[in-house]
Amino acid sequence: MAEMWINMGPQHPMTHGLWNLRIKVDGETIVDAEPEIGYLHRGYEKIMEVREFQKNVVLTDRLCYVSSITWSHCYCLACEAAMDLDVPERGKYLRVVSNELQRIASHLMWLAAYGPDLGLLTALLWALRERELFLDLLQLITGARMNQNYPRIGGVRNDAPGDFEKYCAKVIGHFRKKLGEHEKVFEQSKLFQVRIDLRKLDPYDAYPEMDFQPAVEQEGDSYARYKVRVEEMKTSCDIILQALHKMPTGPYRVKPPRRIEGEGFRRTEDSRGEALFYVIGDGDDRPYRVKIRSPVFSNIAAAPLMMRGNKVADVVAIMGSIDVCVGEMDK
Amino acid sequence: MGIEGEVLAGLKDRFGEPSFRSLAIVRDRVVKIVIDRKDLVAVCTFLKSKFDMAHLSSIAAVDWRDHFESVYHLTSWSRNFMVQINAWIPHDDPHIDSVVPLWNGANVHEREAYDLMGIIYDGHPNLTRILLPKDFEFFPLRKDFPQEVDRQYVSRRKIGGG
C-alpha cells in the first residue's frame, strides 16, 4: 500500500492544545512522525526583557496554566541564583507545599485528560472531582484557583492561613482513599526508561529535609508513564504533610535587590520533567535575556522515535501520556 | 578535590589553559567555562567521554551586541554535576558547529536558537524554523529587533538600546 502523510491536528482531540502531529503511515503502521509546533508562540523570552524581574512572575505563571506555581518557582530560583539571594526557611517550606499541591492538581488534570483519550469517561469526572479539592487548598493559601502568582523572588507572596495544616490533612486523607479507585478504573483497561528526580539529585528549597523516594519505572511505555504519575501523587501527599509538620515559624520573604548584574540558572522538577531557567542581568532592573527550557518541548522531539512501528490507534495513548502543555512548549 | 576541581583540572590538562576565556566554579557541582566556537565540539566530546555528560539540558543563544554566545547546559547523571559552556560566536559570522552528533536531543534546541536568534549550526540535519512561520524574515530575540514599547513603562536605557 502506498505510504501517505496524515495530519493529526491542529484541531484534533489528541493534541490537548494547538499543535500538529504529522504521521506517515503504511496502511495502519506508522513509518515516521513529525511534530509541528509554534501555534501558541507568544515570544515570552522577548516580552520578559522589558519587564521588571519581579513583574515577570505574572508571565511565567501563564507558561502552563495547569502548573503555574512550579514555573514561577523555577524562574524565582534562577533569579535568586543570579542575585545570590537566600530565602528564609519558612519561605522555602511554603514553596515546597505550594509546589506539591500544584503538582497533584496538574497530574490530576492530566489523568482527567488521559482518561477520555483511552475511552474512560469515568476518569475525567473523578479526577476533576478530586482536583477541585486541591484547587480549594491552593485558593486557601494563594487566593486563586489558577495563575496564582504566588512565588516571589526572595520567598512567597503571603503566609499560609493558621489552620492550613488541618485542611491539608483532611483533603489528603480523603484523596489517598480515592486514588485507589482511580487506579482500579485505569487498570481494568490494560493498555521512559530511568526517571531522574531533580528534587533528589539537585535539591532546592526545603527538599533536602524531606524524606521521600522518587517514583521510578523501568519500562518506558505509556503505562509506565501513567504509573510514575500516580506514584508521584502519593509522594507529593507525603511531602506536603511532612513539610507542614516541620515548617518553622519566622519570616517567609526577603526583599530582593531590584537589579541584577550577572547571570544564574536553576533547574527544577516540574510536573512534566526538567524545567530550567537561565537569567542574565546587565545591571538594569529588567533581564537582559531569559531562556526557558521546557520539558514538553524536549519530549515532543522524541515523538518520531516513540511513534515508529506503532499503529495509528495508539497515537492518542502515546502522545497523551507525555502530558502535553502547549503553553510551555511554544513559549 | 570535589568533582568541580576534577573537571577543571581535566580540561586544563587536555586543552591547556590559554584555550579557555574563563574557567570557574559557579556553585556546588556546577562548573562554567567560556570558550571560542572552534573548540566547542572537541570540549563537548571530551566532557562526554571522560565525565559521562549524558544529558544536554538546553541550548540558549544570547546576543551581546558585539558577539553572540551559544550557551550549553550539560548534565552528568552518574556523577551528578553540571557544566555550562558559553561558546563565543562573532556577530558578523554567526556560525557554530552542531552538537547533534553527540546529543540527539540538541536537535530541537538548535533549531529554536536558529529560529529566534539566527545562529547557524553547521552540520545540523534539518535546520529550519520551529516556532515561527516558515516565511518569517527576522530573528526576534536579537537586540536590534525592536519591541512594541509605547503602551508600557520601559526604562529609558532599554529604549535607547533597542
XYZ file of C-alpha atoms in Angstrom:
493
model
C 0.000 0.000 0.000
C 1.217 3.483 -0.760
C 2.573 5.489 2.157
C 0.899 8.758 2.973
C 1.053 11.620 5.446
C -1.837 12.263 7.836
C -2.300 15.438 9.864
C -3.384 14.784 13.439
C -4.084 18.375 14.354
C -4.029 21.298 14.736
C -7.692 20.678 15.619
C -7.779 17.173 16.990
C -8.836 15.843 20.410
C -5.458 14.119 20.748
C -3.444 17.339 20.800
C -4.766 18.807 24.056
C -3.970 22.242 22.751
C -2.912 23.568 19.420
C -0.203 21.709 17.582
C 0.004 19.340 14.688
C 1.394 15.832 14.619
C 2.043 14.694 11.083
C 2.339 10.949 10.788
C 3.425 8.922 7.804
C 1.511 5.698 7.573
C 1.835 2.487 5.634
C -1.613 1.004 5.977
C -2.143 1.197 9.708
C 1.503 1.182 10.766
C 3.329 4.423 11.460
C 6.527 4.774 9.462
C 7.503 8.269 10.538
C 6.184 11.189 12.555
C 6.866 14.892 12.649
C 5.544 17.275 15.288
C 4.725 20.742 14.011
C 4.623 23.285 16.821
C 4.603 27.027 17.311
C 0.904 27.797 17.016
C 0.925 29.283 20.507
C 4.279 31.060 20.364
C 3.912 34.331 22.252
C 7.548 35.372 22.412
C 7.880 35.023 26.164
C 11.635 35.392 26.191
C 11.368 38.692 24.323
C 8.457 40.047 26.364
C 10.295 39.364 29.602
C 13.208 41.542 28.525
C 11.237 44.766 29.019
C 9.537 43.914 32.298
C 10.984 44.122 35.774
C 12.331 40.968 37.354
C 9.577 40.690 39.940
C 6.795 41.508 37.461
C 7.817 38.642 35.206
C 6.382 36.214 37.740
C 2.955 37.063 36.340
C 4.128 35.974 32.911
C 5.839 32.764 33.989
C 2.594 31.758 35.701
C 0.964 31.629 32.309
C 3.590 29.405 30.721
C 1.475 26.478 31.782
C -1.811 27.397 33.365
C -2.217 23.887 34.761
C 1.069 24.090 36.630
C 1.614 27.804 37.294
C 3.368 27.693 40.640
C 6.070 25.258 39.590
C 7.007 27.501 36.661
C 7.096 30.776 38.583
C 9.029 28.980 41.268
C 11.699 27.886 38.803
C 12.024 31.446 37.478
C 12.375 32.830 41.019
C 15.058 30.269 41.811
C 17.057 31.285 38.739
C 16.805 34.980 39.657
C 17.887 34.187 43.202
C 20.855 32.243 41.856
C 21.837 35.312 39.823
C 21.338 37.618 42.830
C 22.959 35.268 45.375
C 19.872 35.671 47.495
C 18.895 33.400 50.377
C 15.236 32.654 51.044
C 14.053 32.414 54.690
C 13.375 28.900 55.951
C 9.625 29.325 56.222
C 9.512 30.641 52.667
C 11.281 27.523 51.462
C 8.773 25.262 53.193
C 5.802 27.223 51.877
C 7.245 26.862 48.393
C 7.545 23.117 48.804
C 3.943 22.847 49.984
C 2.501 25.012 47.202
C 4.669 23.255 44.617
C 3.487 19.815 45.590
C -0.163 20.876 45.782
C 0.246 22.255 42.269
C 1.921 19.061 41.118
C -1.012 16.935 42.319
C -3.507 19.312 40.695
C -1.516 19.148 37.450
C -1.268 15.361 37.475
C -4.991 15.087 38.156
C -5.669 17.340 35.187
C -3.514 15.011 33.122
C -5.382 11.983 34.446
C -8.659 13.679 33.576
C -7.480 14.379 30.038
C -5.900 10.987 29.534
C -8.961 9.039 30.579
C -11.173 10.136 27.671
C -8.181 9.601 25.352
C -8.440 5.932 26.214
C -12.231 5.883 26.309
C -12.618 6.121 30.065
C -15.015 8.960 30.691
C -15.226 7.996 34.367
C -11.612 9.060 34.861
C -12.395 12.559 33.581
C -15.213 13.058 36.043
C -13.484 11.514 39.009
C -10.084 13.172 38.527
C -11.636 16.612 38.125
C -13.726 15.999 41.239
C -10.557 15.280 43.240
C -8.672 18.161 41.595
C -11.297 20.544 42.906
C -10.200 19.760 46.482
C -6.604 20.667 45.696
C -7.656 23.814 43.892
C -9.539 24.743 47.059
C -6.367 24.254 49.085
C -4.419 26.365 46.605
C -7.092 29.024 46.823
C -6.808 28.954 50.589
C -3.070 29.595 50.522
C -2.741 31.811 47.421
C -6.193 33.292 46.892
C -6.686 31.968 43.377
C -7.549 28.700 41.692
C -5.342 29.190 38.641
C -2.487 31.514 37.673
C -1.820 32.071 41.356
C 1.109 34.499 41.060
C 2.330 33.140 44.379
C 6.132 32.676 44.394
C 8.215 35.806 44.693
C 11.899 36.452 44.146
C 13.030 36.132 47.759
C 10.228 33.960 49.090
C 6.486 33.703 48.623
C 3.769 36.346 48.498
C 1.941 35.557 51.716
C 1.915 33.192 54.645
C -0.403 30.198 54.905
C -3.560 30.639 56.982
C -3.390 29.332 60.556
C -5.436 26.161 60.133
C -3.969 25.225 56.751
C -2.368 22.028 58.044
C -5.721 20.782 59.293
C -7.387 21.254 55.902
C -4.455 19.660 54.080
C -4.508 16.606 56.307
C -8.236 16.225 55.735
C -8.028 16.519 51.942
C -5.010 14.259 51.631
C -6.552 11.590 53.860
C -9.622 11.613 51.613
C -7.562 11.702 48.417
C -5.399 8.734 49.378
C -8.520 6.587 49.678
C -9.934 7.834 46.372
C -6.699 7.349 44.445
C -7.089 3.593 44.857
C -10.390 3.793 42.990
C -8.772 5.758 40.155
C -6.133 3.099 39.764
C -8.805 0.411 39.530
C -10.527 2.283 36.708
C -7.321 2.504 34.707
C -6.032 -0.962 35.384
C -9.217 -2.643 34.233
C -8.468 -1.467 30.719
C -4.908 -2.619 30.031
C -3.498 -0.682 27.552
C 10.895 6.278 29.716
C 13.075 4.358 30.869
C 15.029 5.572 34.015
C 13.464 8.576 35.602
C 15.631 11.126 37.294
C 14.147 13.228 40.051
C 15.851 16.598 40.430
C 14.259 17.039 43.835
C 16.694 14.335 44.964
C 19.640 14.823 42.610
C 19.924 18.608 42.609
C 17.786 19.540 45.624
C 16.462 23.078 46.025
C 14.453 24.876 48.717
C 13.484 22.586 51.600
C 13.607 19.354 49.591
C 16.857 18.137 51.217
C 14.985 17.891 54.531
C 12.148 15.859 53.032
C 12.122 12.091 53.262
C 10.737 10.578 50.045
C 11.544 8.105 47.315
C 11.287 9.295 43.700
C 8.928 7.291 41.515
C 10.799 5.157 39.000
C 9.619 2.741 36.330
C 11.932 0.743 34.109
C 9.703 0.014 31.111
C 9.350 3.383 29.402
C 5.987 2.880 27.728
C 2.727 4.751 28.206
C 1.664 2.503 31.061
C 4.939 3.175 32.890
C 4.450 6.929 32.499
C 0.966 6.553 33.935
C 2.282 4.561 36.895
C 5.020 7.124 37.592
C 2.486 9.961 37.712
C 0.163 8.120 40.074
C 3.120 7.216 42.273
C 4.244 10.860 42.216
C 0.878 12.000 43.504
C 1.291 9.695 46.507
C 4.830 11.012 47.064
C 3.566 14.589 46.873
C 0.959 13.836 49.543
C 3.716 12.586 51.854
C 5.905 15.619 51.149
C 3.098 18.102 51.836
C 2.285 16.562 55.209
C 5.970 16.369 56.163
C 6.640 19.960 55.126
C 3.637 21.282 57.037
C 4.706 19.312 60.077
C 8.339 20.501 60.001
C 7.609 24.075 58.903
C 9.423 26.604 61.128
C 7.960 29.964 62.092
C 9.528 33.261 61.095
C 9.679 35.455 58.021
C 8.686 33.973 54.670
C 10.058 36.598 52.302
C 13.054 38.890 51.958
C 13.320 41.972 49.813
C 15.361 41.219 46.712
C 17.612 43.743 45.002
C 15.978 45.472 42.035
C 18.894 44.987 39.685
C 20.951 42.017 38.605
C 24.489 42.198 37.324
C 25.489 38.726 36.261
C 23.723 35.513 35.436
C 22.276 32.445 37.035
C 20.346 29.318 36.182
C 18.374 26.771 38.137
C 16.513 23.661 37.118
C 13.612 22.116 38.947
C 11.482 19.037 38.777
C 8.431 20.402 37.038
C 5.220 18.380 36.821
C 6.262 17.277 33.346
C 10.011 16.916 33.621
C 13.096 19.045 33.872
C 12.436 22.793 33.775
C 15.345 25.206 33.516
C 15.505 28.979 33.628
C 18.652 30.841 32.620
C 18.526 34.527 33.561
C 21.068 37.189 32.590
C 21.044 40.708 34.010
C 23.146 43.572 32.663
C 22.774 45.806 35.722
C 19.344 47.072 34.727
C 16.104 46.265 36.555
C 14.977 44.162 33.586
C 16.500 40.888 32.442
C 18.922 41.125 29.537
C 17.984 37.653 28.430
C 15.808 34.872 29.789
C 15.964 31.353 28.478
C 13.155 28.929 29.212
C 13.820 25.235 28.892
C 10.522 23.450 28.660
C 10.314 19.704 29.336
C 7.446 19.205 26.893
C 9.355 20.951 24.094
C 12.179 18.461 24.575
C 9.926 15.436 24.975
C 7.856 16.204 21.914
C 11.065 15.979 19.875
C 11.125 12.284 20.724
C 7.700 11.775 19.087
C 9.122 10.193 15.912
C 11.071 7.669 17.984
C 8.067 6.773 20.105
C 5.750 6.520 17.092
C 7.664 4.394 14.616
C 6.306 0.882 14.322
C 3.135 1.553 16.286
C -0.418 1.596 14.966
C -2.434 4.718 14.258
C -4.848 3.792 17.022
C -2.013 4.003 19.574
C -1.036 7.592 18.745
C -3.553 9.060 21.158
C -2.427 6.850 24.035
C 1.262 7.552 23.444
C 1.087 11.322 22.985
C -1.420 11.688 25.808
C 0.985 10.024 28.206
C 3.562 12.813 27.664
C 1.111 15.289 29.200
C 1.483 17.923 26.512
C 1.045 21.510 27.634
C 1.230 23.740 24.593
C 1.694 26.926 26.597
C 5.103 25.923 27.865
C 6.076 24.053 24.714
C 5.652 27.043 22.399
C 6.659 29.679 24.937
C 39.140 17.699 45.478
C 35.471 17.654 44.533
C 34.056 16.850 41.139
C 34.230 20.544 40.132
C 38.003 20.702 40.649
C 38.427 17.398 38.882
C 36.594 18.695 35.792
C 38.568 21.954 35.689
C 41.876 20.098 36.122
C 40.904 17.607 33.418
C 40.011 20.387 30.968
C 43.205 22.359 31.646
C 45.236 19.216 31.283
C 43.676 18.245 27.964
C 43.358 21.608 26.192
C 45.759 23.907 28.038
C 44.613 26.947 29.952
C 45.016 29.530 27.122
C 42.276 27.939 25.030
C 39.658 28.965 27.627
C 38.427 32.502 28.075
C 37.489 31.638 31.637
C 37.009 28.640 33.901
C 35.041 28.950 37.112
C 33.064 27.065 39.735
C 29.630 28.696 39.906
C 28.319 26.831 42.928
C 28.267 23.333 44.322
C 28.512 20.813 41.470
C 28.220 23.476 38.745
C 31.140 24.485 36.517
C 31.154 27.285 33.946
C 33.607 27.515 31.064
C 33.839 30.106 28.311
C 35.418 29.059 25.012
C 35.688 30.067 21.384
C 33.425 28.399 18.868
C 36.243 26.429 17.241
C 36.836 24.396 20.425
C 33.191 23.554 21.083
C 32.938 20.060 19.625
C 36.319 18.987 20.998
C 35.442 20.158 24.506
C 31.992 18.567 24.359
C 33.382 15.261 23.089
C 35.972 15.267 25.862
C 33.399 16.045 28.566
C 31.006 13.441 27.260
C 33.533 10.627 27.095
C 35.538 11.473 30.225
C 32.817 12.601 32.635
C 29.763 10.846 31.213
C 27.824 14.028 30.376
C 24.896 12.055 29.033
C 22.264 14.784 29.027
C 22.077 18.113 27.243
C 19.569 20.178 29.195
C 19.264 23.185 26.948
C 20.900 25.450 24.401
C 20.424 29.184 24.833
C 21.601 31.810 22.370
C 22.495 35.247 23.719
C 23.068 38.434 21.731
C 25.763 40.552 23.384
C 25.700 43.142 20.544
C 29.415 42.710 19.811
C 29.242 38.927 19.756
C 26.820 36.029 20.176
C 27.036 33.309 22.736
C 25.650 29.820 22.439
C 25.187 28.503 25.966
C 25.044 24.766 26.657
C 23.873 23.284 29.947
C 25.206 19.751 30.246
C 24.351 17.260 32.953
C 26.046 14.118 34.110
C 23.535 11.913 35.896
C 26.067 9.352 37.085
C 28.493 11.887 38.583
C 25.706 14.334 39.437
C 27.124 17.666 38.309
C 26.535 20.257 35.579
C 28.727 22.157 33.166
C 27.714 25.401 31.499
C 29.615 26.092 28.292
C 29.466 29.589 26.801
C 30.798 29.490 23.248
C 31.665 32.848 21.658
C 30.471 33.485 18.104
C 31.407 36.606 16.079
C 28.461 38.882 15.340
C 29.133 39.225 11.620
C 29.520 35.476 11.025
C 27.000 33.614 13.225
C 28.115 30.054 12.543
C 28.951 27.320 15.040
C 29.317 23.561 14.796
C 26.294 21.481 15.687
C 26.408 19.077 18.645
C 23.602 16.872 17.302
C 26.092 14.018 16.590
C 26.874 13.983 20.319
C 23.387 14.521 21.761
C 20.346 13.797 19.638
C 18.273 15.991 21.925
C 20.209 19.042 20.735
C 18.221 18.890 17.502
C 15.191 20.931 18.588
C 17.193 23.237 20.849
C 19.493 24.230 17.985
C 16.518 24.727 15.704
C 14.976 27.007 18.315
C 18.176 29.016 18.707
C 18.369 29.391 14.921
C 14.730 30.342 14.722
C 14.823 33.079 17.344
C 18.423 34.282 17.231
C 19.636 33.386 13.755
C 22.676 31.367 14.739
C 23.528 28.785 12.113
C 24.554 25.398 13.460
C 26.777 23.806 10.815
C 26.114 20.117 10.350
C 22.586 20.165 11.745
C 20.406 17.621 9.908
C 17.377 19.874 9.486
C 17.998 23.490 10.448
C 14.595 25.078 9.788
C 12.320 27.336 11.767
C 10.476 25.524 14.525
C 8.317 28.038 16.424
C 7.861 30.860 13.935
C 6.239 30.644 10.497
C 8.437 29.321 7.694
C 8.348 32.647 5.806
C 9.256 34.836 8.774
C 12.116 37.126 7.815
C 13.562 38.262 11.145
C 15.269 36.839 14.199
C 13.214 38.339 17.017
C 15.456 37.703 20.012
C 18.260 39.791 18.546
C 18.751 43.110 20.273
C 18.252 45.085 17.056
C 14.727 43.677 16.711
C 12.602 46.342 18.443
C 9.700 45.652 20.763
C 6.410 47.448 20.966
C 7.101 49.684 23.944
C 4.723 52.656 23.672
C 1.949 51.025 25.704
C 4.039 50.096 28.704
C 6.545 51.650 31.032
C 10.033 50.753 29.879
C 13.246 52.065 31.327
C 14.976 54.748 29.268
C 18.053 52.622 28.977
C 16.201 49.855 27.200
C 14.571 52.238 24.731
C 17.905 53.803 23.909
C 19.468 50.417 23.369
C 16.682 48.973 21.229
